[in-house]
């Protein structure tokens, strides 16, 4: 384990990167943070950096795994369709009034695995419904927002089950600090260089404007058509309030909008998926005309089926992302059991809602026109890893020619 | 210090009393809790009892002394008129939709003493303004709500400055458990008995319907006229949503509405006042026609002046309360430096807003009619201790006769 003073220094740098790179908070902006209770020390570093950078008021809403479990164990069964609509509405009001948003991830990845599935699904659906107005402001990128990670004992124990709790926590912190690029002396400059690489990559893909991507490997033969007028994104970007921010710390992906009706073939997940406290492992699905028509999972089949039945858009794709198998997160060899990390260790697709910012001309197009071009609509957006060093990716141009993008998970043609 | 298992048991009983006596939460009600971060173990006990009692969803908003201080030290000076309006509005929405409210008190009583007074005053005023709609639902008793206390290291250190931190914390917990009446085996039954006594006392005062109270003692000669149509309250009461709750745990007072224009004479505080993180000690004031016309404090004069200048109603009274000097909290001999406890150790008055429930016929009267009868309106409601075992209280009837209510701080005539 690193000496305490070093940990304190790295934690402070992560706080600084969260504020200056992740949010790029503006003078006078309010900041809303959500965090697990174990993240108090990181929240304090973020809060101080936010005030130093000009924030007017930082408000943190903590979640507590223990009280979350208490609900599923002790609340009356007829109350699980309740959500904190007052809080979601309040947050949406804050965003509309100009607040920035920081989410700290790090909860127990399988917290709810042992709880009543029906209650979990009902509570989750009620939460998604109540949270929709606030979530739309995030997915439409109306404001600067970001996610960073905090190591917690429960998470660390699941990532390193063979280590003593203290060692596991230290190892997970090491991995977070490294992946978040705060281990060298000037992390803000390091992030500028990294953003530059992701910008170059997405600019090149936007120039080429391919018609489709073809993923091929063990149990995978999948063609993902890209939306008409899709736009690639990656790294820092301007939110609609004009502030350039990095929505994910870490981030390694370039990503765009698939065509909701032009995905065909089969694909097998290359990593397990941890969704709202439950594990879904070894997912294999078949697409026809953009829609999942067959789906299985060795673990969590019931939860997967529920997800796919959420709404019409839940069986179609809202994102496709390319991440080299040699990304720093991937080379760590760690399965983080947390989407923020695992999706930045492998190429992936996402079920559900697409990102407005990943389409061209979104300001002048109606929702119907965006849908016509292939954008997807759903309550959910669930990233799901399909890349590895066994997967090749070809691009298919509009005249039908093919060129290699990735071989064995590595970029073959890139600027 | 009590053995750990005993502490856990007492903490659980305090959680049970908070839910069953303080809130009397109803099946399907949401519950909003605010608490200092050190109160996590108590919040968990309250949350579990709330779910067992039928709560649908418990949401806790934690405050953190360290990030509060970070704001005053690092945020730009032009941002201190900002408040979390989104959060206050959200809470008001929750109350209107039927949620119950629990406040856990226990922060550092002098947290902000060393900070810039102007920033503290501006932030406090902005918070009061933003919180007004939510606060009105509380002061109008629209919903069941309650306050309980949690011992915290910073608070304990100020109450027992000569003890080691661990001993101080244990002593403060002992005092809280005793005052909150959870030290015997059936605290819920014990509270029923205690409420009975307070009900009998306020019923007798309501029958007598005195015209005024006269406080007399060292540096004190104060006549407090009572509002026309005042109503005494004390102990458990029905909120307007029909739920009978105990808004303060502990509570020892019976209280009513003074007449905002009929208070005359001089009074000296018998305990220091801790208001929003600052200390005001040795307050002495003179009233004329209900209004404070002279005011001094040996410590915190500047803060006192600011308070009195908040608005027109801040110099007039909104509450007068009678508490025997032998109340269990008072006999502990502890100065708690926390209003919830200190106001239940001594008779007191409150500057500012009066309670709707402490007037008769409030449903059929307009605000103007209530004001005509002597009710007061203000952004503030600050309780301030004027009782002790050196103070006598007489009641004055409408025909001008006098009878003794309290001698040397103890009831002389009561049922
Ligand atoms: Zn992605
Ligand atoms: Zn995604
Ligand atoms: Zn009182
Ligand atoms: Zn009061």
mmCIF file with all atom_site columns, C-alpha atoms in Angstrom, chain B residues 291-372:
data_model
loop_
_atom_site.group_PDB
_atom_site.id
_atom_site.type_symbol
_atom_site.label_atom_id
_atom_site.label_alt_id
_atom_site.label_comp_id
_atom_site.label_asym_id
_atom_site.label_entity_id
_atom_site.label_seq_id
_atom_site.pdbx_PDB_ins_code
_atom_site.Cartn_x
_atom_site.Cartn_y
_atom_site.Cartn_z
_atom_site.occupancy
_atom_site.B_iso_or_equiv
_atom_site.pdbx_formal_charge
_atom_site.auth_seq_id
_atom_site.auth_comp_id
_atom_site.auth_asym_id
_atom_site.auth_atom_id
_atom_site.pdbx_PDB_model_num
ATOM 1  C CA . UNK B 1 291 ? -40.904 45.584 20.091 1.00 0.00 ? 291 UNK B CA 1
ATOM 2  C CA . UNK B 1 292 ? -37.281 45.225 21.209 1.00 0.00 ? 292 UNK B CA 1
ATOM 3  C CA . UNK B 1 293 ? -36.046 48.807 21.527 1.00 0.00 ? 293 UNK B CA 1
ATOM 4  C CA . UNK B 1 294 ? -32.710 48.105 23.248 1.00 0.00 ? 294 UNK B CA 1
ATOM 5  C CA . UNK B 1 295 ? -30.555 44.983 22.956 1.00 0.00 ? 295 UNK B CA 1
ATOM 6  C CA . UNK B 1 296 ? -27.065 44.058 24.056 1.00 0.00 ? 296 UNK B CA 1
ATOM 7  C CA . UNK B 1 297 ? -24.942 40.920 24.250 1.00 0.00 ? 297 UNK B CA 1
ATOM 8  C CA . UNK B 1 298 ? -21.534 40.523 25.844 1.00 0.00 ? 298 UNK B CA 1
ATOM 9  C CA . UNK B 1 299 ? -20.570 38.038 23.079 1.00 0.00 ? 299 UNK B CA 1
ATOM 10 C CA . UNK B 1 300 ? -22.004 38.144 19.553 1.00 0.00 ? 300 UNK B CA 1
ATOM 11 C CA . UNK B 1 301 ? -23.524 41.649 19.690 1.00 0.00 ? 301 UNK B CA 1
ATOM 12 C CA . UNK B 1 302 ? -23.001 42.034 15.925 1.00 0.00 ? 302 UNK B CA 1
ATOM 13 C CA . UNK B 1 303 ? -24.805 38.773 15.124 1.00 0.00 ? 303 UNK B CA 1
ATOM 14 C CA . UNK B 1 304 ? -27.646 39.692 17.510 1.00 0.00 ? 304 UNK B CA 1
ATOM 15 C CA . UNK B 1 305 ? -28.095 43.045 15.786 1.00 0.00 ? 305 UNK B CA 1
ATOM 16 C CA . UNK B 1 306 ? -28.198 41.363 12.387 1.00 0.00 ? 306 UNK B CA 1
ATOM 17 C CA . UNK B 1 307 ? -30.832 38.908 13.649 1.00 0.00 ? 307 UNK B CA 1
ATOM 18 C CA . UNK B 1 308 ? -33.005 41.728 14.997 1.00 0.00 ? 308 UNK B CA 1
ATOM 19 C CA . UNK B 1 309 ? -32.683 43.561 11.674 1.00 0.00 ? 309 UNK B CA 1
ATOM 20 C CA . UNK B 1 310 ? -33.770 40.538 9.598  1.00 0.00 ? 310 UNK B CA 1
ATOM 21 C CA . UNK B 1 311 ? -37.277 41.917 9.126  1.00 0.00 ? 311 UNK B CA 1
ATOM 22 C CA . UNK B 1 312 ? -40.012 43.789 10.983 1.00 0.00 ? 312 UNK B CA 1
ATOM 23 C CA . UNK B 1 313 ? -41.153 40.691 12.910 1.00 0.00 ? 313 UNK B CA 1
ATOM 24 C CA . UNK B 1 314 ? -37.665 39.763 14.129 1.00 0.00 ? 314 UNK B CA 1
ATOM 25 C CA . UNK B 1 315 ? -37.871 42.259 17.016 1.00 0.00 ? 315 UNK B CA 1
ATOM 26 C CA . UNK B 1 316 ? -41.162 40.830 18.246 1.00 0.00 ? 316 UNK B CA 1
ATOM 27 C CA . UNK B 1 317 ? -42.047 37.544 19.950 1.00 0.00 ? 317 UNK B CA 1
ATOM 28 C CA . UNK B 1 318 ? -43.563 34.485 18.278 1.00 0.00 ? 318 UNK B CA 1
ATOM 29 C CA . UNK B 1 319 ? -43.549 32.077 21.233 1.00 0.00 ? 319 UNK B CA 1
ATOM 30 C CA . UNK B 1 320 ? -43.522 31.966 25.005 1.00 0.00 ? 320 UNK B CA 1
ATOM 31 C CA . UNK B 1 321 ? -42.893 28.622 26.707 1.00 0.00 ? 321 UNK B CA 1
ATOM 32 C CA . UNK B 1 322 ? -42.955 27.392 30.294 1.00 0.00 ? 322 UNK B CA 1
ATOM 33 C CA . UNK B 1 323 ? -40.533 24.693 31.455 1.00 0.00 ? 323 UNK B CA 1
ATOM 34 C CA . UNK B 1 324 ? -39.924 23.856 35.106 1.00 0.00 ? 324 UNK B CA 1
ATOM 35 C CA . UNK B 1 325 ? -36.355 24.350 36.316 1.00 0.00 ? 325 UNK B CA 1
ATOM 36 C CA . UNK B 1 326 ? -36.519 20.780 37.612 1.00 0.00 ? 326 UNK B CA 1
ATOM 37 C CA . UNK B 1 327 ? -37.099 19.303 34.138 1.00 0.00 ? 327 UNK B CA 1
ATOM 38 C CA . UNK B 1 328 ? -34.877 16.218 33.645 1.00 0.00 ? 328 UNK B CA 1
ATOM 39 C CA . UNK B 1 329 ? -32.791 18.112 31.115 1.00 0.00 ? 329 UNK B CA 1
ATOM 40 C CA . UNK B 1 330 ? -32.313 21.013 33.488 1.00 0.00 ? 330 UNK B CA 1
ATOM 41 C CA . UNK B 1 331 ? -31.473 18.779 36.448 1.00 0.00 ? 331 UNK B CA 1
ATOM 42 C CA . UNK B 1 332 ? -28.708 17.151 34.412 1.00 0.00 ? 332 UNK B CA 1
ATOM 43 C CA . UNK B 1 333 ? -26.919 20.461 34.959 1.00 0.00 ? 333 UNK B CA 1
ATOM 44 C CA . UNK B 1 334 ? -25.550 20.297 31.417 1.00 0.00 ? 334 UNK B CA 1
ATOM 45 C CA . UNK B 1 335 ? -25.471 23.304 29.121 1.00 0.00 ? 335 UNK B CA 1
ATOM 46 C CA . UNK B 1 336 ? -26.074 21.500 25.829 1.00 0.00 ? 336 UNK B CA 1
ATOM 47 C CA . UNK B 1 337 ? -25.314 24.447 23.532 1.00 0.00 ? 337 UNK B CA 1
ATOM 48 C CA . UNK B 1 338 ? -28.134 23.127 21.340 1.00 0.00 ? 338 UNK B CA 1
ATOM 49 C CA . UNK B 1 339 ? -31.609 24.678 21.230 1.00 0.00 ? 339 UNK B CA 1
ATOM 50 C CA . UNK B 1 340 ? -33.499 21.375 21.226 1.00 0.00 ? 340 UNK B CA 1
ATOM 51 C CA . UNK B 1 341 ? -32.106 20.639 24.680 1.00 0.00 ? 341 UNK B CA 1
ATOM 52 C CA . UNK B 1 342 ? -31.506 24.034 26.223 1.00 0.00 ? 342 UNK B CA 1
ATOM 53 C CA . UNK B 1 343 ? -35.022 25.278 25.405 1.00 0.00 ? 343 UNK B CA 1
ATOM 54 C CA . UNK B 1 344 ? -36.391 22.235 27.208 1.00 0.00 ? 344 UNK B CA 1
ATOM 55 C CA . UNK B 1 345 ? -34.365 23.047 30.308 1.00 0.00 ? 345 UNK B CA 1
ATOM 56 C CA . UNK B 1 346 ? -35.794 26.525 30.892 1.00 0.00 ? 346 UNK B CA 1
ATOM 57 C CA . UNK B 1 347 ? -38.779 28.750 30.225 1.00 0.00 ? 347 UNK B CA 1
ATOM 58 C CA . UNK B 1 348 ? -38.106 30.678 27.025 1.00 0.00 ? 348 UNK B CA 1
ATOM 59 C CA . UNK B 1 349 ? -39.337 33.157 24.477 1.00 0.00 ? 349 UNK B CA 1
ATOM 60 C CA . UNK B 1 350 ? -38.733 33.098 20.727 1.00 0.00 ? 350 UNK B CA 1
ATOM 61 C CA . UNK B 1 351 ? -38.064 35.998 18.435 1.00 0.00 ? 351 UNK B CA 1
ATOM 62 C CA . UNK B 1 352 ? -39.937 35.957 15.132 1.00 0.00 ? 352 UNK B CA 1
ATOM 63 C CA . UNK B 1 353 ? -42.512 33.696 13.505 1.00 0.00 ? 353 UNK B CA 1
ATOM 64 C CA . UNK B 1 354 ? -45.381 32.366 15.629 1.00 0.00 ? 354 UNK B CA 1
ATOM 65 C CA . UNK B 1 355 ? -46.944 28.904 15.259 1.00 0.00 ? 355 UNK B CA 1
ATOM 66 C CA . UNK B 1 356 ? -50.313 28.659 13.553 1.00 0.00 ? 356 UNK B CA 1
ATOM 67 C CA . UNK B 1 357 ? -51.216 25.753 15.829 1.00 0.00 ? 357 UNK B CA 1
ATOM 68 C CA . UNK B 1 358 ? -50.843 28.027 18.862 1.00 0.00 ? 358 UNK B CA 1
ATOM 69 C CA . UNK B 1 359 ? -53.877 30.096 17.839 1.00 0.00 ? 359 UNK B CA 1
ATOM 70 C CA . UNK B 1 360 ? -57.568 29.103 17.965 1.00 0.00 ? 360 UNK B CA 1
ATOM 71 C CA . UNK B 1 361 ? -59.767 28.960 14.851 1.00 0.00 ? 361 UNK B CA 1
ATOM 72 C CA . UNK B 1 362 ? -56.832 29.258 12.486 1.00 0.00 ? 362 UNK B CA 1
ATOM 73 C CA . UNK B 1 363 ? -58.685 27.551 9.662  1.00 0.00 ? 363 UNK B CA 1
ATOM 74 C CA . UNK B 1 364 ? -61.366 30.225 9.513  1.00 0.00 ? 364 UNK B CA 1
ATOM 75 C CA . UNK B 1 365 ? -59.130 33.279 10.047 1.00 0.00 ? 365 UNK B CA 1
ATOM 76 C CA . UNK B 1 366 ? -57.159 35.221 7.434  1.00 0.00 ? 366 UNK B CA 1
ATOM 77 C CA . UNK B 1 367 ? -53.504 36.099 8.010  1.00 0.00 ? 367 UNK B CA 1
ATOM 78 C CA . UNK B 1 368 ? -54.555 39.691 8.618  1.00 0.00 ? 368 UNK B CA 1
ATOM 79 C CA . UNK B 1 369 ? -57.049 38.574 11.268 1.00 0.00 ? 369 UNK B CA 1
ATOM 80 C CA . UNK B 1 370 ? -54.411 36.417 12.955 1.00 0.00 ? 370 UNK B CA 1
ATOM 81 C CA . UNK B 1 371 ? -51.994 39.375 12.973 1.00 0.00 ? 371 UNK B CA 1
ATOM 82 C CA . UNK B 1 372 ? -54.774 41.563 14.416 1.00 0.00 ? 372 UNK B CA 1
#
